[in-house]
Every structure is written in structure tokens, then in C-alpha cells.
Amino acid sequence: EPTSYRWRGRNDSTPYELNPKTLTSGLDDFPRASHPTSVERHLDLRCWMALASQAMAMIGKAIELPPERIAPYQATHAALSDMVMLDQLHWN
């Protein structure tokens, strides 16, 4: 999905942990499924990327970058702030 981030590095075959840890991204997301799959999505990172893209767009405006340089950040922020898509990816 273009507006989601997948977890990487979780060991789905470990018999020693009920909920295998993933801190390879530097961010921990809770709650996660107890058995890793390829459909897990990283909600914390999505939120941080929404905030970062908004900040980049605001900085671009403040330093008077041309609109075409700011547009990708604005588009990313708009996509990551879409609550309907958020519900579809993370709450269904």
C-alpha cells in the first residue's frame, strides 16, 4: 500500500517468544499481532512520516521554495493524513 509502512525484521518462526520483538526501525509500535505476517503495518512510522512531510512543506514555504518543490511534501502529508485510508489499513 502506498500510504503504509511494513515492519521488517520480525522473526515469525521463533518458538521462544509469544510476540517477537521488532526494534530494527528504532520505533516500537503497539499493539502488534503475536505472529508476524507480511500484512502488518507500522502505525507509528506512518504518523511520524505525516508529521515530517508537513514540517518539510512548511519549511519549504517559509524559505520560499518554488511550489513544485513543496508539492511532493504536501501530497505525502495529505495522503498520510487521510483518515479513511488509515481506518482501512490499520483498523479493519
PDB file of N, CA and C in Angstrom:
ATOM      1  N   GLU A   1       0.845  -1.179   0.000  1.00  0.00           N
ATOM      2  CA  GLU A   1       0.000   0.000   0.000  1.00  0.00           C
ATOM      3  C   GLU A   1       0.891   1.244   0.000  1.00  0.00           C
ATOM      4  N   PRO A   2       0.570   2.234  -0.808  1.00  0.00           N
ATOM      5  CA  PRO A   2       1.441   3.408  -0.923  1.00  0.00           C
ATOM      6  C   PRO A   2       1.475   4.296   0.322  1.00  0.00           C
ATOM      7  N   THR A   3       0.464   4.226   1.179  1.00  0.00           N
ATOM      8  CA  THR A   3       0.471   5.084   2.377  1.00  0.00           C
ATOM      9  C   THR A   3       0.678   4.282   3.650  1.00  0.00           C
ATOM     10  N   SER A   4       1.383   3.173   3.537  1.00  0.00           N
ATOM     11  CA  SER A   4       1.656   2.383   4.729  1.00  0.00           C
ATOM     12  C   SER A   4       3.123   1.960   4.736  1.00  0.00           C
ATOM     13  N   TYR A   5       3.569   1.570   5.897  1.00  0.00           N
ATOM     14  CA  TYR A   5       4.951   1.148   6.083  1.00  0.00           C
ATOM     15  C   TYR A   5       4.926  -0.218   6.736  1.00  0.00           C
ATOM     16  N   ARG A   6       5.700  -1.140   6.184  1.00  0.00           N
ATOM     17  CA  ARG A   6       5.710  -2.508   6.698  1.00  0.00           C
ATOM     18  C   ARG A   6       6.798  -2.691   7.727  1.00  0.00           C
ATOM     19  N   TRP A   7       6.525  -3.569   8.686  1.00  0.00           N
ATOM     20  CA  TRP A   7       7.537  -3.978   9.646  1.00  0.00           C
ATOM     21  C   TRP A   7       8.540  -4.866   8.940  1.00  0.00           C
ATOM     22  N   ARG A   8       9.795  -4.729   9.298  1.00  0.00           N
ATOM     23  CA  ARG A   8      10.846  -5.609   8.796  1.00  0.00           C
ATOM     24  C   ARG A   8      11.595  -6.178   9.993  1.00  0.00           C
ATOM     25  N   GLY A   9      12.098  -7.378   9.849  1.00  0.00           N
ATOM     26  CA  GLY A   9      12.972  -7.929  10.860  1.00  0.00           C
ATOM     27  C   GLY A   9      12.324  -8.762  11.941  1.00  0.00           C
ATOM     28  N   ARG A  10      11.014  -8.920  11.910  1.00  0.00           N
ATOM     29  CA  ARG A  10      10.376  -9.769  12.924  1.00  0.00           C
ATOM     30  C   ARG A  10      10.542 -11.220  12.541  1.00  0.00           C
ATOM     31  N   ASN A  11      10.913 -12.044  13.487  1.00  0.00           N
ATOM     32  CA  ASN A  11      11.136 -13.464  13.262  1.00  0.00           C
ATOM     33  C   ASN A  11       9.839 -14.221  13.508  1.00  0.00           C
ATOM     34  N   ASP A  12       9.222 -14.690  12.439  1.00  0.00           N
ATOM     35  CA  ASP A  12       7.936 -15.372  12.591  1.00  0.00           C
ATOM     36  C   ASP A  12       8.072 -16.852  12.927  1.00  0.00           C
ATOM     37  N   SER A  13       9.286 -17.344  13.016  1.00  0.00           N
ATOM     38  CA  SER A  13       9.452 -18.774  13.288  1.00  0.00           C
ATOM     39  C   SER A  13      10.091 -19.068  14.645  1.00  0.00           C
ATOM     40  N   THR A  14      10.256 -18.049  15.474  1.00  0.00           N
ATOM     41  CA  THR A  14      10.860 -18.288  16.785  1.00  0.00           C
ATOM     42  C   THR A  14       9.881 -18.993  17.725  1.00  0.00           C
ATOM     43  N   PRO A  15      10.306 -20.083  18.355  1.00  0.00           N
ATOM     44  CA  PRO A  15       9.427 -20.762  19.312  1.00  0.00           C
ATOM     45  C   PRO A  15       9.585 -20.198  20.727  1.00  0.00           C
ATOM     46  N   TYR A  16      10.465 -19.211  20.900  1.00  0.00           N
ATOM     47  CA  TYR A  16      10.806 -18.733  22.240  1.00  0.00           C
ATOM     48  C   TYR A  16      10.074 -17.468  22.668  1.00  0.00           C
ATOM     49  N   GLU A  17       9.378 -16.819  21.757  1.00  0.00           N
ATOM     50  CA  GLU A  17       8.694 -15.574  22.100  1.00  0.00           C
ATOM     51  C   GLU A  17       7.256 -15.626  21.609  1.00  0.00           C
ATOM     52  N   LEU A  18       6.340 -15.183  22.451  1.00  0.00           N
ATOM     53  CA  LEU A  18       4.938 -15.098  22.028  1.00  0.00           C
ATOM     54  C   LEU A  18       4.761 -13.965  21.028  1.00  0.00           C
ATOM     55  N   ASN A  19       5.394 -12.843  21.277  1.00  0.00           N
ATOM     56  CA  ASN A  19       5.293 -11.674  20.412  1.00  0.00           C
ATOM     57  C   ASN A  19       6.703 -11.231  20.039  1.00  0.00           C
ATOM     58  N   PRO A  20       7.256 -11.755  18.938  1.00  0.00           N
ATOM     59  CA  PRO A  20       8.631 -11.419  18.565  1.00  0.00           C
ATOM     60  C   PRO A  20       8.849  -9.914  18.479  1.00  0.00           C
ATOM     61  N   LYS A  21       9.948  -9.485  19.024  1.00  0.00           N
ATOM     62  CA  LYS A  21      10.249  -8.049  19.095  1.00  0.00           C
ATOM     63  C   LYS A  21      10.727  -7.516  17.747  1.00  0.00           C
ATOM     64  N   THR A  22      10.443  -6.260  17.508  1.00  0.00           N
ATOM     65  CA  THR A  22      10.986  -5.578  16.348  1.00  0.00           C
ATOM     66  C   THR A  22      11.373  -4.173  16.760  1.00  0.00           C
ATOM     67  N   LEU A  23      12.623  -3.954  16.827  1.00  0.00           N
ATOM     68  CA  LEU A  23      13.118  -2.603  17.068  1.00  0.00           C
ATOM     69  C   LEU A  23      14.110  -2.215  15.979  1.00  0.00           C
ATOM     70  N   THR A  24      14.094  -2.920  14.854  1.00  0.00           N
ATOM     71  CA  THR A  24      15.031  -2.628  13.779  1.00  0.00           C
ATOM     72  C   THR A  24      14.802  -1.244  13.186  1.00  0.00           C
ATOM     73  N   SER A  25      13.592  -0.719  13.321  1.00  0.00           N
ATOM     74  CA  SER A  25      13.297   0.605  12.786  1.00  0.00           C
ATOM     75  C   SER A  25      13.662   1.715  13.764  1.00  0.00           C
ATOM     76  N   GLY A  26      13.897   1.359  15.013  1.00  0.00           N
ATOM     77  CA  GLY A  26      14.147   2.377  16.023  1.00  0.00           C
ATOM     78  C   GLY A  26      12.877   2.852  16.701  1.00  0.00           C
ATOM     79  N   LEU A  27      11.736   2.448  16.174  1.00  0.00           N
ATOM     80  CA  LEU A  27      10.445   2.830  16.741  1.00  0.00           C
ATOM     81  C   LEU A  27       9.685   1.564  17.096  1.00  0.00           C
ATOM     82  N   ASP A  28       9.049   1.549  18.232  1.00  0.00           N
ATOM     83  CA  ASP A  28       8.248   0.397  18.601  1.00  0.00           C
ATOM     84  C   ASP A  28       6.776   0.764  18.449  1.00  0.00           C
ATOM     85  N   ASP A  29       6.017  -0.118  17.880  1.00  0.00           N
ATOM     86  CA  ASP A  29       4.604   0.122  17.601  1.00  0.00           C
ATOM     87  C   ASP A  29       3.779  -0.865  18.422  1.00  0.00           C
ATOM     88  N   PHE A  30       2.769  -0.385  19.104  1.00  0.00           N
ATOM     89  CA  PHE A  30       1.961  -1.254  19.952  1.00  0.00           C
ATOM     90  C   PHE A  30       0.497  -0.951  19.684  1.00  0.00           C
ATOM     91  N   PRO A  31      -0.395  -1.876  19.624  1.00  0.00           N
ATOM     92  CA  PRO A  31      -0.145  -3.321  19.726  1.00  0.00           C
ATOM     93  C   PRO A  31       0.200  -3.897  18.362  1.00  0.00           C
ATOM     94  N   ARG A  32       0.877  -5.022  18.375  1.00  0.00           N
ATOM     95  CA  ARG A  32       1.191  -5.755  17.156  1.00  0.00           C
ATOM     96  C   ARG A  32       0.629  -7.167  17.301  1.00  0.00           C
ATOM     97  N   ALA A  33       0.442  -7.799  16.181  1.00  0.00           N
ATOM     98  CA  ALA A  33      -0.032  -9.186  16.199  1.00  0.00           C
ATOM     99  C   ALA A  33       1.028 -10.072  16.830  1.00  0.00           C
ATOM    100  N   SER A  34       0.598 -11.138  17.465  1.00  0.00           N
ATOM    101  CA  SER A  34       1.554 -12.019  18.122  1.00  0.00           C
ATOM    102  C   SER A  34       2.335 -12.865  17.121  1.00  0.00           C
ATOM    103  N   HIS A  35       1.815 -13.041  15.919  1.00  0.00           N
ATOM    104  CA  HIS A  35       2.517 -13.821  14.902  1.00  0.00           C
ATOM    105  C   HIS A  35       2.715 -12.951  13.668  1.00  0.00           C
ATOM    106  N   PRO A  36       3.967 -12.586  13.378  1.00  0.00           N
ATOM    107  CA  PRO A  36       4.256 -11.674  12.268  1.00  0.00           C
ATOM    108  C   PRO A  36       3.772 -12.208  10.915  1.00  0.00           C
ATOM    109  N   THR A  37       3.261 -11.296  10.106  1.00  0.00           N
ATOM    110  CA  THR A  37       2.873 -11.616   8.732  1.00  0.00           C
ATOM    111  C   THR A  37       3.286 -10.467   7.830  1.00  0.00           C
ATOM    112  N   SER A  38       3.152 -10.663   6.533  1.00  0.00           N
ATOM    113  CA  SER A  38       3.530  -9.618   5.576  1.00  0.00           C
ATOM    114  C   SER A  38       2.500  -8.493   5.503  1.00  0.00           C
ATOM    115  N   VAL A  39       1.354  -8.634   6.173  1.00  0.00           N
ATOM    116  CA  VAL A  39       0.337  -7.587   6.122  1.00  0.00           C
ATOM    117  C   VAL A  39       0.379  -6.647   7.327  1.00  0.00           C
ATOM    118  N   GLU A  40       1.331  -6.849   8.237  1.00  0.00           N
ATOM    119  CA  GLU A  40       1.467  -5.919   9.367  1.00  0.00           C
ATOM    120  C   GLU A  40       1.852  -4.535   8.857  1.00  0.00           C
ATOM    121  N   ARG A  41       1.289  -3.524   9.455  1.00  0.00           N
ATOM    122  CA  ARG A  41       1.596  -2.140   9.073  1.00  0.00           C
ATOM    123  C   ARG A  41       2.121  -1.388  10.281  1.00  0.00           C
ATOM    124  N   HIS A  42       3.014  -0.466  10.037  1.00  0.00           N
ATOM    125  CA  HIS A  42       3.721   0.271  11.081  1.00  0.00           C
ATOM    126  C   HIS A  42       3.020   1.620  11.283  1.00  0.00           C
ATOM    127  N   LEU A  43       2.153   1.697  12.274  1.00  0.00           N
ATOM    128  CA  LEU A  43       1.353   2.899  12.507  1.00  0.00           C
ATOM    129  C   LEU A  43       2.191   4.059  13.031  1.00  0.00           C
ATOM    130  N   ASP A  44       3.109   3.799  13.952  1.00  0.00           N
ATOM    131  CA  ASP A  44       3.952   4.878  14.483  1.00  0.00           C
ATOM    132  C   ASP A  44       4.736   5.569  13.374  1.00  0.00           C
ATOM    133  N   LEU A  45       5.351   4.773  12.505  1.00  0.00           N
ATOM    134  CA  LEU A  45       6.144   5.363  11.429  1.00  0.00           C
ATOM    135  C   LEU A  45       5.268   6.166  10.484  1.00  0.00           C
ATOM    136  N   ARG A  46       4.069   5.681  10.224  1.00  0.00           N
ATOM    137  CA  ARG A  46       3.143   6.435   9.368  1.00  0.00           C
ATOM    138  C   ARG A  46       2.864   7.816   9.975  1.00  0.00           C
ATOM    139  N   CYS A  47       2.629   7.858  11.276  1.00  0.00           N
ATOM    140  CA  CYS A  47       2.356   9.134  11.950  1.00  0.00           C
ATOM    141  C   CYS A  47       3.566  10.061  11.898  1.00  0.00           C
ATOM    142  N   TRP A  48       4.758   9.505  12.143  1.00  0.00           N
ATOM    143  CA  TRP A  48       5.966  10.318  12.081  1.00  0.00           C
ATOM    144  C   TRP A  48       6.210  10.854  10.670  1.00  0.00           C
ATOM    145  N   MET A  49       5.935  10.053   9.656  1.00  0.00           N
ATOM    146  CA  MET A  49       6.129  10.499   8.275  1.00  0.00           C
ATOM    147  C   MET A  49       5.113  11.580   7.897  1.00  0.00           C
ATOM    148  N   ALA A  50       3.901  11.487   8.419  1.00  0.00           N
ATOM    149  CA  ALA A  50       2.902  12.534   8.182  1.00  0.00           C
ATOM    150  C   ALA A  50       3.385  13.851   8.793  1.00  0.00           C
ATOM    151  N   LEU A  51       3.878  13.781  10.016  1.00  0.00           N
ATOM    152  CA  LEU A  51       4.383  14.976  10.680  1.00  0.00           C
ATOM    153  C   LEU A  51       5.606  15.544   9.949  1.00  0.00           C
ATOM    154  N   ALA A  52       6.523  14.671   9.557  1.00  0.00           N
ATOM    155  CA  ALA A  52       7.743  15.123   8.876  1.00  0.00           C
ATOM    156  C   ALA A  52       7.426  15.764   7.528  1.00  0.00           C
ATOM    157  N   SER A  53       6.509  15.182   6.771  1.00  0.00           N
ATOM    158  CA  SER A  53       6.172  15.758   5.465  1.00  0.00           C
ATOM    159  C   SER A  53       5.478  17.109   5.627  1.00  0.00           C
ATOM    160  N   GLN A  54       4.668  17.254   6.665  1.00  0.00           N
ATOM    161  CA  GLN A  54       4.041  18.551   6.932  1.00  0.00           C
ATOM    162  C   GLN A  54       5.102  19.589   7.299  1.00  0.00           C
ATOM    163  N   ALA A  55       6.047  19.191   8.128  1.00  0.00           N
ATOM    164  CA  ALA A  55       7.124  20.105   8.527  1.00  0.00           C
ATOM    165  C   ALA A  55       7.956  20.523   7.319  1.00  0.00           C
ATOM    166  N   MET A  56       8.274  19.572   6.443  1.00  0.00           N
ATOM    167  CA  MET A  56       9.063  19.900   5.251  1.00  0.00           C
ATOM    168  C   MET A  56       8.314  20.875   4.343  1.00  0.00           C
ATOM    169  N   ALA A  57       7.008  20.683   4.200  1.00  0.00           N
ATOM    170  CA  ALA A  57       6.217  21.605   3.382  1.00  0.00           C
ATOM    171  C   ALA A  57       6.202  22.999   4.006  1.00  0.00           C
ATOM    172  N   MET A  58       6.061  23.067   5.313  1.00  0.00           N
ATOM    173  CA  MET A  58       6.045  24.366   5.991  1.00  0.00           C
ATOM    174  C   MET A  58       7.406  25.062   5.883  1.00  0.00           C
ATOM    175  N   ILE A  59       8.469  24.304   6.030  1.00  0.00           N
ATOM    176  CA  ILE A  59       9.815  24.877   5.890  1.00  0.00           C
ATOM    177  C   ILE A  59      10.015  25.364   4.460  1.00  0.00           C
ATOM    178  N   GLY A  60       9.579  24.568   3.487  1.00  0.00           N
ATOM    179  CA  GLY A  60       9.692  24.972   2.086  1.00  0.00           C
ATOM    180  C   GLY A  60       8.978  26.283   1.803  1.00  0.00           C
ATOM    181  N   LYS A  61       7.789  26.439   2.380  1.00  0.00           N
ATOM    182  CA  LYS A  61       7.060  27.706   2.213  1.00  0.00           C
ATOM    183  C   LYS A  61       7.795  28.853   2.896  1.00  0.00           C
ATOM    184  N   ALA A  62       8.312  28.596   4.096  1.00  0.00           N
ATOM    185  CA  ALA A  62       8.998  29.646   4.858  1.00  0.00           C
ATOM    186  C   ALA A  62      10.242  30.151   4.146  1.00  0.00           C
ATOM    187  N   ILE A  63      10.950  29.265   3.461  1.00  0.00           N
ATOM    188  CA  ILE A  63      12.165  29.706   2.755  1.00  0.00           C
ATOM    189  C   ILE A  63      11.882  30.003   1.286  1.00  0.00           C
ATOM    190  N   GLU A  64      10.591  30.045   0.953  1.00  0.00           N
ATOM    191  CA  GLU A  64      10.102  30.458  -0.359  1.00  0.00           C
ATOM    192  C   GLU A  64      10.619  29.599  -1.503  1.00  0.00           C
ATOM    193  N   LEU A  65      10.557  28.286  -1.308  1.00  0.00           N
ATOM    194  CA  LEU A  65      10.871  27.379  -2.407  1.00  0.00           C
ATOM    195  C   LEU A  65       9.760  27.466  -3.446  1.00  0.00           C
ATOM    196  N   PRO A  66      10.060  27.129  -4.691  1.00  0.00           N
ATOM    197  CA  PRO A  66       9.006  27.127  -5.707  1.00  0.00           C
ATOM    198  C   PRO A  66       7.938  26.070  -5.364  1.00  0.00           C
ATOM    199  N   PRO A  67       6.697  26.327  -5.725  1.00  0.00           N
ATOM    200  CA  PRO A  67       5.601  25.406  -5.397  1.00  0.00           C
ATOM    201  C   PRO A  67       5.844  23.970  -5.845  1.00  0.00           C
ATOM    202  N   GLU A  68       6.508  23.778  -6.978  1.00  0.00           N
ATOM    203  CA  GLU A  68       6.747  22.409  -7.453  1.00  0.00           C
ATOM    204  C   GLU A  68       7.728  21.643  -6.565  1.00  0.00           C
ATOM    205  N   ARG A  69       8.539  22.345  -5.791  1.00  0.00           N
ATOM    206  CA  ARG A  69       9.445  21.689  -4.840  1.00  0.00           C
ATOM    207  C   ARG A  69       8.720  21.322  -3.539  1.00  0.00           C
ATOM    208  N   ILE A  70       7.664  22.050  -3.217  1.00  0.00           N
ATOM    209  CA  ILE A  70       6.898  21.824  -1.991  1.00  0.00           C
ATOM    210  C   ILE A  70       5.787  20.797  -2.205  1.00  0.00           C
ATOM    211  N   ALA A  71       5.277  20.721  -3.415  1.00  0.00           N
ATOM    212  CA  ALA A  71       4.118  19.870  -3.725  1.00  0.00           C
ATOM    213  C   ALA A  71       4.281  18.408  -3.306  1.00  0.00           C
ATOM    214  N   PRO A  72       5.432  17.772  -3.514  1.00  0.00           N
ATOM    215  CA  PRO A  72       5.533  16.365  -3.086  1.00  0.00           C
ATOM    216  C   PRO A  72       5.341  16.178  -1.577  1.00  0.00           C
ATOM    217  N   TYR A  73       5.835  17.112  -0.785  1.00  0.00           N
ATOM    218  CA  TYR A  73       5.659  17.025   0.665  1.00  0.00           C
ATOM    219  C   TYR A  73       4.205  17.236   1.054  1.00  0.00           C
ATOM    220  N   GLN A  74       3.548  18.174   0.385  1.00  0.00           N
ATOM    221  CA  GLN A  74       2.137  18.413   0.656  1.00  0.00           C
ATOM    222  C   GLN A  74       1.290  17.193   0.273  1.00  0.00           C
ATOM    223  N   ALA A  75       1.625  16.589  -0.858  1.00  0.00           N
ATOM    224  CA  ALA A  75       0.887  15.401  -1.301  1.00  0.00           C
ATOM    225  C   ALA A  75       1.096  14.235  -0.338  1.00  0.00           C
ATOM    226  N   THR A  76       2.312  14.057   0.125  1.00  0.00           N
ATOM    227  CA  THR A  76       2.591  12.983   1.079  1.00  0.00           C
ATOM    228  C   THR A  76       1.832  13.214   2.375  1.00  0.00           C
ATOM    229  N   HIS A  77       1.857  14.459   2.858  1.00  0.00           N
ATOM    230  CA  HIS A  77       1.129  14.771   4.089  1.00  0.00           C
ATOM    231  C   HIS A  77      -0.362  14.533   3.926  1.00  0.00           C
ATOM    232  N   ALA A  78      -0.918  14.957   2.800  1.00  0.00           N
ATOM    233  CA  ALA A  78      -2.358  14.759   2.562  1.00  0.00           C
ATOM    234  C   ALA A  78      -2.706  13.265   2.525  1.00  0.00           C
ATOM    235  N   ALA A  79      -1.892  12.479   1.847  1.00  0.00           N
ATOM    236  CA  ALA A  79      -2.161  11.036   1.753  1.00  0.00           C
ATOM    237  C   ALA A  79      -2.062  10.363   3.119  1.00  0.00           C
ATOM    238  N   LEU A  80      -1.046  10.717   3.897  1.00  0.00           N
ATOM    239  CA  LEU A  80      -0.859  10.089   5.199  1.00  0.00           C
ATOM    240  C   LEU A  80      -1.852  10.596   6.247  1.00  0.00           C
ATOM    241  N   SER A  81      -2.497  11.713   5.975  1.00  0.00           N
ATOM    242  CA  SER A  81      -3.493  12.267   6.893  1.00  0.00           C
ATOM    243  C   SER A  81      -4.918  11.839   6.543  1.00  0.00           C
ATOM    244  N   ASP A  82      -5.066  11.020   5.519  1.00  0.00           N
ATOM    245  CA  ASP A  82      -6.376  10.547   5.077  1.00  0.00           C
ATOM    246  C   ASP A  82      -6.909   9.531   6.091  1.00  0.00           C
ATOM    247  N   MET A  83      -7.903   9.931   6.859  1.00  0.00           N
ATOM    248  CA  MET A  83      -8.439   9.074   7.922  1.00  0.00           C
ATOM    249  C   MET A  83      -9.164   7.842   7.382  1.00  0.00           C
ATOM    250  N   VAL A  84      -9.759   7.938   6.210  1.00  0.00           N
ATOM    251  CA  VAL A  84     -10.432   6.775   5.626  1.00  0.00           C
ATOM    252  C   VAL A  84      -9.402   5.694   5.309  1.00  0.00           C
ATOM    253  N   MET A  85      -8.280   6.092   4.695  1.00  0.00           N
ATOM    254  CA  MET A  85      -7.220   5.138   4.380  1.00  0.00           C
ATOM    255  C   MET A  85      -6.591   4.595   5.659  1.00  0.00           C
ATOM    256  N   LEU A  86      -6.434   5.441   6.647  1.00  0.00           N
ATOM    257  CA  LEU A  86      -5.896   4.996   7.934  1.00  0.00           C
ATOM    258  C   LEU A  86      -6.783   3.898   8.525  1.00  0.00           C
ATOM    259  N   ASP A  87      -8.086   4.117   8.516  1.00  0.00           N
ATOM    260  CA  ASP A  87      -9.013   3.107   9.037  1.00  0.00           C
ATOM    261  C   ASP A  87      -8.929   1.800   8.238  1.00  0.00           C
ATOM    262  N   GLN A  88      -8.842   1.907   6.927  1.00  0.00           N
ATOM    263  CA  GLN A  88      -8.779   0.710   6.099  1.00  0.00           C
ATOM    264  C   GLN A  88      -7.520  -0.103   6.356  1.00  0.00           C
ATOM    265  N   LEU A  89      -6.397   0.567   6.556  1.00  0.00           N
ATOM    266  CA  LEU A  89      -5.122  -0.134   6.713  1.00  0.00           C
ATOM    267  C   LEU A  89      -4.874  -0.618   8.134  1.00  0.00           C
ATOM    268  N   HIS A  90      -5.382   0.105   9.121  1.00  0.00           N
ATOM    269  CA  HIS A  90      -4.971  -0.195  10.497  1.00  0.00           C
ATOM    270  C   HIS A  90      -6.094  -0.634  11.431  1.00  0.00           C
ATOM    271  N   TRP A  91      -7.346  -0.457  11.046  1.00  0.00           N
ATOM    272  CA  TRP A  91      -8.424  -0.788  11.989  1.00  0.00           C
ATOM    273  C   TRP A  91      -9.392  -1.828  11.461  1.00  0.00           C
ATOM    274  N   ASN A  92      -9.144  -2.381  10.281  1.00  0.00           N
ATOM    275  CA  ASN A  92     -10.084  -3.380   9.768  1.00  0.00           C
ATOM    276  C   ASN A  92      -9.713  -4.777  10.193  1.00  0.00           C
TER     277      ASN A  92
END
